[in-house]
Amino acid sequence: MYITAFRCTIGAIQKALLGTISKKDHSNGCLRMLSLDPSGEELSLSNLQSLLSRKEDVSPNSYTAFFYRPQNAPDFVCMRTPLEDGWQTLFNVLSLELAVESYRISASSGREDFYCFQSYQQGKERIVYLMKDTKWIFYEKGERLPCEQSNMYAKRRIRDRLNEPMLLDYLLQVGLDARDSLFYHSEDNVLVFYYTWEDLI
């Protein structure tokens, strides 16, 4: 599970993406941005990809990101992507380009337990994560934010210091209720950004 959010407008995201594109050499690829009308559908990743495939032929090696304003949090723009890491690099780049509050949580359990909270506030990064490698590892960097349950970080058992419900609570504290179904609906069009490498001969 990955949830990424920026406290800004869709227009600001579009401007930041254009700014990022202009700074890089993308001569070996194809960059596109377009808008999709979700027509009240739930903005699940599969639905978004289906909407995109109806509009454009997208290569399987595309890096794709969908940006939308949640119905229950109109001051934010959320990013969804099929990339396994939630396209963390794009989150970092946009956070620095936009210079607004941004939040990212990730949670996975099973063979590879990993829980992470990341935020940018006025260009300063805050990150805290818990992962299981050969042993449990807890790490934090930057100043703690008011939304965090800092008392949990002192738990004796390292594996108890961070979990998925805590991460969702962190988002709730800043105005993002990802447990509410309205979080996955938008009254506005969805901005799509994708980069596709051209076949090299």
mmCIF file of C-alpha atoms in Angstrom:
data_model
loop_
_atom_site.group_PDB
_atom_site.id
_atom_site.type_symbol
_atom_site.label_atom_id
_atom_site.label_comp_id
_atom_site.label_asym_id
_atom_site.label_seq_id
_atom_site.Cartn_x
_atom_site.Cartn_y
_atom_site.Cartn_z
ATOM 1 C CA MET A 1 0.000 0.000 0.000
ATOM 2 C CA TYR A 2 1.265 3.434 -0.970
ATOM 3 C CA ILE A 3 -0.484 6.768 -0.427
ATOM 4 C CA THR A 4 1.080 10.012 -1.571
ATOM 5 C CA ALA A 5 -0.379 13.493 -1.133
ATOM 6 C CA PHE A 6 0.612 17.108 -1.775
ATOM 7 C CA ARG A 7 -1.161 20.131 -0.252
ATOM 8 C CA CYS A 8 -1.636 22.045 -3.502
ATOM 9 C CA THR A 9 -3.760 22.193 -6.657
ATOM 10 C CA ILE A 10 -3.766 20.065 -9.801
ATOM 11 C CA GLY A 11 -2.548 23.157 -11.667
ATOM 12 C CA ALA A 12 0.468 23.399 -9.363
ATOM 13 C CA ILE A 13 1.275 19.726 -9.985
ATOM 14 C CA GLN A 14 1.063 20.254 -13.746
ATOM 15 C CA LYS A 15 3.349 23.293 -13.559
ATOM 16 C CA ALA A 16 5.856 21.400 -11.376
ATOM 17 C CA LEU A 17 5.886 18.452 -13.786
ATOM 18 C CA LEU A 18 6.508 20.781 -16.734
ATOM 19 C CA GLY A 19 9.307 22.439 -14.754
ATOM 20 C CA THR A 20 10.865 19.067 -13.955
ATOM 21 C CA ILE A 21 10.645 17.915 -17.563
ATOM 22 C CA SER A 22 12.338 21.076 -18.857
ATOM 23 C CA LYS A 23 15.348 20.506 -16.578
ATOM 24 C CA LYS A 24 16.110 17.009 -17.862
ATOM 25 C CA ASP A 25 17.192 15.403 -21.125
ATOM 26 C CA HIS A 26 14.450 12.999 -22.169
ATOM 27 C CA SER A 27 15.701 12.443 -25.735
ATOM 28 C CA ASN A 28 15.378 8.640 -25.397
ATOM 29 C CA GLY A 29 11.766 8.691 -24.357
ATOM 30 C CA CYS A 30 8.285 10.053 -24.725
ATOM 31 C CA LEU A 31 6.665 12.248 -22.078
ATOM 32 C CA ARG A 32 2.936 12.971 -22.020
ATOM 33 C CA MET A 33 0.390 14.615 -19.784
ATOM 34 C CA LEU A 34 -3.343 14.356 -20.315
ATOM 35 C CA SER A 35 -6.607 14.604 -18.412
ATOM 36 C CA LEU A 36 -9.122 11.833 -17.724
ATOM 37 C CA ASP A 37 -12.737 12.148 -16.636
ATOM 38 C CA PRO A 38 -13.368 9.461 -13.981
ATOM 39 C CA SER A 39 -17.165 9.945 -14.272
ATOM 40 C CA GLY A 40 -17.743 9.187 -10.603
ATOM 41 C CA GLU A 41 -15.869 5.875 -10.724
ATOM 42 C CA GLU A 42 -13.777 4.744 -7.789
ATOM 43 C CA LEU A 43 -10.205 5.742 -8.489
ATOM 44 C CA SER A 44 -8.707 2.312 -8.019
ATOM 45 C CA LEU A 45 -5.479 1.744 -9.893
ATOM 46 C CA SER A 46 -7.102 -0.808 -12.202
ATOM 47 C CA ASN A 47 -9.931 1.615 -13.087
ATOM 48 C CA LEU A 48 -7.478 4.419 -13.745
ATOM 49 C CA GLN A 49 -5.359 2.220 -15.998
ATOM 50 C CA SER A 50 -8.500 1.097 -17.815
ATOM 51 C CA LEU A 51 -9.519 4.731 -18.362
ATOM 52 C CA LEU A 52 -6.062 5.500 -19.715
ATOM 53 C CA SER A 53 -5.988 2.513 -22.074
ATOM 54 C CA ARG A 54 -9.332 3.611 -23.517
ATOM 55 C CA LYS A 55 -7.814 6.986 -24.369
ATOM 56 C CA GLU A 56 -4.248 6.112 -25.364
ATOM 57 C CA ASP A 57 -2.084 3.153 -26.311
ATOM 58 C CA VAL A 58 0.349 2.905 -23.414
ATOM 59 C CA SER A 59 3.499 0.831 -23.649
ATOM 60 C CA PRO A 60 4.026 -1.785 -20.878
ATOM 61 C CA ASN A 61 7.271 -0.079 -19.840
ATOM 62 C CA SER A 62 5.537 3.193 -19.027
ATOM 63 C CA TYR A 63 6.120 5.017 -15.800
ATOM 64 C CA THR A 64 2.633 6.328 -15.087
ATOM 65 C CA ALA A 65 1.290 8.596 -12.351
ATOM 66 C CA PHE A 66 -2.330 9.651 -11.791
ATOM 67 C CA PHE A 67 -3.037 12.843 -9.839
ATOM 68 C CA TYR A 68 -6.470 13.600 -8.354
ATOM 69 C CA ARG A 69 -8.171 15.725 -5.683
ATOM 70 C CA PRO A 70 -9.893 13.455 -3.114
ATOM 71 C CA GLN A 71 -13.530 14.341 -2.599
ATOM 72 C CA ASN A 72 -13.051 14.390 1.188
ATOM 73 C CA ALA A 73 -9.758 16.351 1.075
ATOM 74 C CA PRO A 74 -9.994 19.001 -1.686
ATOM 75 C CA ASP A 75 -6.940 20.890 -0.394
ATOM 76 C CA PHE A 76 -4.732 17.960 -1.385
ATOM 77 C CA VAL A 77 -3.703 16.225 -4.588
ATOM 78 C CA CYS A 78 -2.969 12.513 -4.338
ATOM 79 C CA MET A 79 -0.737 10.499 -6.615
ATOM 80 C CA ARG A 80 -1.367 6.886 -7.618
ATOM 81 C CA THR A 81 1.027 4.771 -9.647
ATOM 82 C CA PRO A 82 1.434 1.093 -10.555
ATOM 83 C CA LEU A 83 5.141 1.208 -9.706
ATOM 84 C CA GLU A 84 5.980 -1.056 -6.786
ATOM 85 C CA ASP A 85 7.738 1.656 -4.797
ATOM 86 C CA GLY A 86 4.964 4.193 -5.410
ATOM 87 C CA TRP A 87 7.398 6.131 -7.624
ATOM 88 C CA GLN A 88 9.291 7.503 -4.654
ATOM 89 C CA THR A 89 11.724 9.404 -6.878
ATOM 90 C CA LEU A 90 8.877 11.404 -8.438
ATOM 91 C CA PHE A 91 7.461 12.109 -4.970
ATOM 92 C CA ASN A 92 10.833 13.485 -3.838
ATOM 93 C CA VAL A 93 11.295 15.598 -6.978
ATOM 94 C CA LEU A 94 7.781 17.067 -6.832
ATOM 95 C CA SER A 95 8.028 17.728 -3.091
ATOM 96 C CA LEU A 96 11.144 19.834 -3.601
ATOM 97 C CA GLU A 97 9.815 21.504 -6.755
ATOM 98 C CA LEU A 98 6.455 22.411 -5.180
ATOM 99 C CA ALA A 99 7.821 23.402 -1.739
ATOM 100 C CA VAL A 100 4.480 22.536 -0.092
ATOM 101 C CA GLU A 101 3.475 20.045 2.589
ATOM 102 C CA SER A 102 3.744 16.547 1.169
ATOM 103 C CA TYR A 103 3.165 13.138 2.708
ATOM 104 C CA ARG A 104 3.886 9.572 1.690
ATOM 105 C CA ILE A 105 3.125 6.373 3.560
ATOM 106 C CA SER A 106 3.919 2.818 2.554
ATOM 107 C CA ALA A 107 3.061 -0.433 4.248
ATOM 108 C CA SER A 108 3.637 -4.044 3.357
ATOM 109 C CA SER A 109 3.491 -7.152 5.491
ATOM 110 C CA GLY A 110 4.339 -10.788 4.966
ATOM 111 C CA ARG A 111 7.755 -11.953 3.854
ATOM 112 C CA GLU A 112 9.044 -8.395 3.608
ATOM 113 C CA ASP A 113 7.612 -6.252 6.383
ATOM 114 C CA PHE A 114 8.101 -2.547 5.713
ATOM 115 C CA TYR A 115 6.335 0.520 7.119
ATOM 116 C CA CYS A 116 7.347 4.067 6.230
ATOM 117 C CA PHE A 117 6.216 7.645 6.791
ATOM 118 C CA GLN A 118 7.869 10.393 4.762
ATOM 119 C CA SER A 119 7.095 14.093 4.649
ATOM 120 C CA TYR A 120 8.477 17.355 3.325
ATOM 121 C CA GLN A 121 7.698 20.606 5.167
ATOM 122 C CA GLN A 122 9.229 23.764 3.677
ATOM 123 C CA GLY A 123 11.895 21.671 1.961
ATOM 124 C CA LYS A 124 12.852 19.766 5.129
ATOM 125 C CA GLU A 125 12.477 15.999 4.951
ATOM 126 C CA ARG A 126 11.096 13.857 7.751
ATOM 127 C CA ILE A 127 11.292 10.095 7.435
ATOM 128 C CA VAL A 128 10.633 7.221 9.801
ATOM 129 C CA TYR A 129 10.537 3.572 8.862
ATOM 130 C CA LEU A 130 10.423 0.078 10.276
ATOM 131 C CA MET A 131 11.597 -2.916 8.288
ATOM 132 C CA LYS A 132 12.485 -6.544 8.747
ATOM 133 C CA ASP A 133 15.779 -7.576 7.205
ATOM 134 C CA THR A 134 17.763 -10.232 9.037
ATOM 135 C CA LYS A 135 16.435 -8.433 12.107
ATOM 136 C CA TRP A 136 13.949 -5.607 12.809
ATOM 137 C CA ILE A 137 15.322 -2.139 12.014
ATOM 138 C CA PHE A 138 13.798 1.164 13.117
ATOM 139 C CA TYR A 139 15.111 4.400 11.616
ATOM 140 C CA GLU A 140 14.153 8.057 11.743
ATOM 141 C CA LYS A 141 15.562 11.254 10.260
ATOM 142 C CA GLY A 142 14.528 14.879 10.658
ATOM 143 C CA GLU A 143 12.349 16.618 13.232
ATOM 144 C CA ARG A 144 9.286 14.761 14.525
ATOM 145 C CA LEU A 145 5.949 16.177 13.396
ATOM 146 C CA PRO A 146 2.897 16.827 15.622
ATOM 147 C CA CYS A 147 0.893 14.157 13.753
ATOM 148 C CA GLU A 148 3.242 11.375 14.868
ATOM 149 C CA GLN A 149 2.629 8.982 17.760
ATOM 150 C CA SER A 150 6.175 9.502 19.021
ATOM 151 C CA ASN A 151 5.581 7.583 22.252
ATOM 152 C CA MET A 152 5.309 4.384 20.174
ATOM 153 C CA TYR A 153 8.906 4.791 18.987
ATOM 154 C CA ALA A 154 10.168 3.981 22.493
ATOM 155 C CA LYS A 155 8.484 0.551 22.625
ATOM 156 C CA ARG A 156 10.821 -2.189 23.775
ATOM 157 C CA ARG A 157 9.969 -4.507 20.895
ATOM 158 C CA ILE A 158 11.213 -2.795 17.742
ATOM 159 C CA ARG A 159 8.529 -4.435 15.589
ATOM 160 C CA ASP A 160 5.803 -2.640 17.622
ATOM 161 C CA ARG A 161 7.055 0.878 16.913
ATOM 162 C CA LEU A 162 5.262 1.477 13.582
ATOM 163 C CA ASN A 163 2.368 -0.166 11.756
ATOM 164 C CA GLU A 164 -0.261 0.457 9.078
ATOM 165 C CA PRO A 165 -3.009 1.816 11.381
ATOM 166 C CA MET A 166 -0.503 4.339 12.773
ATOM 167 C CA LEU A 167 0.426 5.487 9.270
ATOM 168 C CA LEU A 168 -3.243 5.980 8.353
ATOM 169 C CA ASP A 169 -3.710 7.912 11.613
ATOM 170 C CA TYR A 170 -0.797 10.186 10.658
ATOM 171 C CA LEU A 171 -2.568 11.067 7.416
ATOM 172 C CA LEU A 172 -5.838 11.603 9.275
ATOM 173 C CA GLN A 173 -4.142 14.077 11.608
ATOM 174 C CA VAL A 174 -3.135 16.257 8.638
ATOM 175 C CA GLY A 175 -6.572 16.088 6.988
ATOM 176 C CA LEU A 176 -6.395 12.953 4.823
ATOM 177 C CA ASP A 177 -8.906 10.243 5.736
ATOM 178 C CA ALA A 178 -7.772 7.327 3.588
ATOM 179 C CA ARG A 179 -10.167 4.979 5.413
ATOM 180 C CA ASP A 180 -13.156 6.843 3.942
ATOM 181 C CA SER A 181 -14.354 5.691 0.500
ATOM 182 C CA LEU A 182 -14.678 9.340 -0.597
ATOM 183 C CA PHE A 183 -10.872 9.527 -0.501
ATOM 184 C CA TYR A 184 -10.877 7.398 -3.657
ATOM 185 C CA HIS A 185 -13.346 9.583 -5.577
ATOM 186 C CA SER A 186 -12.911 12.969 -7.189
ATOM 187 C CA GLU A 187 -15.253 15.557 -8.635
ATOM 188 C CA ASP A 188 -12.501 16.794 -10.961
ATOM 189 C CA ASN A 189 -10.617 15.341 -13.884
ATOM 190 C CA VAL A 190 -7.579 13.165 -13.199
ATOM 191 C CA LEU A 191 -4.194 14.389 -14.444
ATOM 192 C CA VAL A 192 -2.108 11.615 -16.013
ATOM 193 C CA PHE A 193 1.644 11.850 -16.448
ATOM 194 C CA TYR A 194 3.679 9.131 -18.066
ATOM 195 C CA TYR A 195 7.101 8.547 -19.494
ATOM 196 C CA THR A 196 7.778 5.754 -21.984
ATOM 197 C CA TRP A 197 11.177 4.718 -23.251
ATOM 198 C CA GLU A 198 11.379 4.341 -26.987
ATOM 199 C CA ASP A 199 12.684 1.042 -28.352
ATOM 200 C CA LEU A 200 16.392 1.392 -28.994
ATOM 201 C CA ILE A 201 17.621 -0.251 -32.227
#
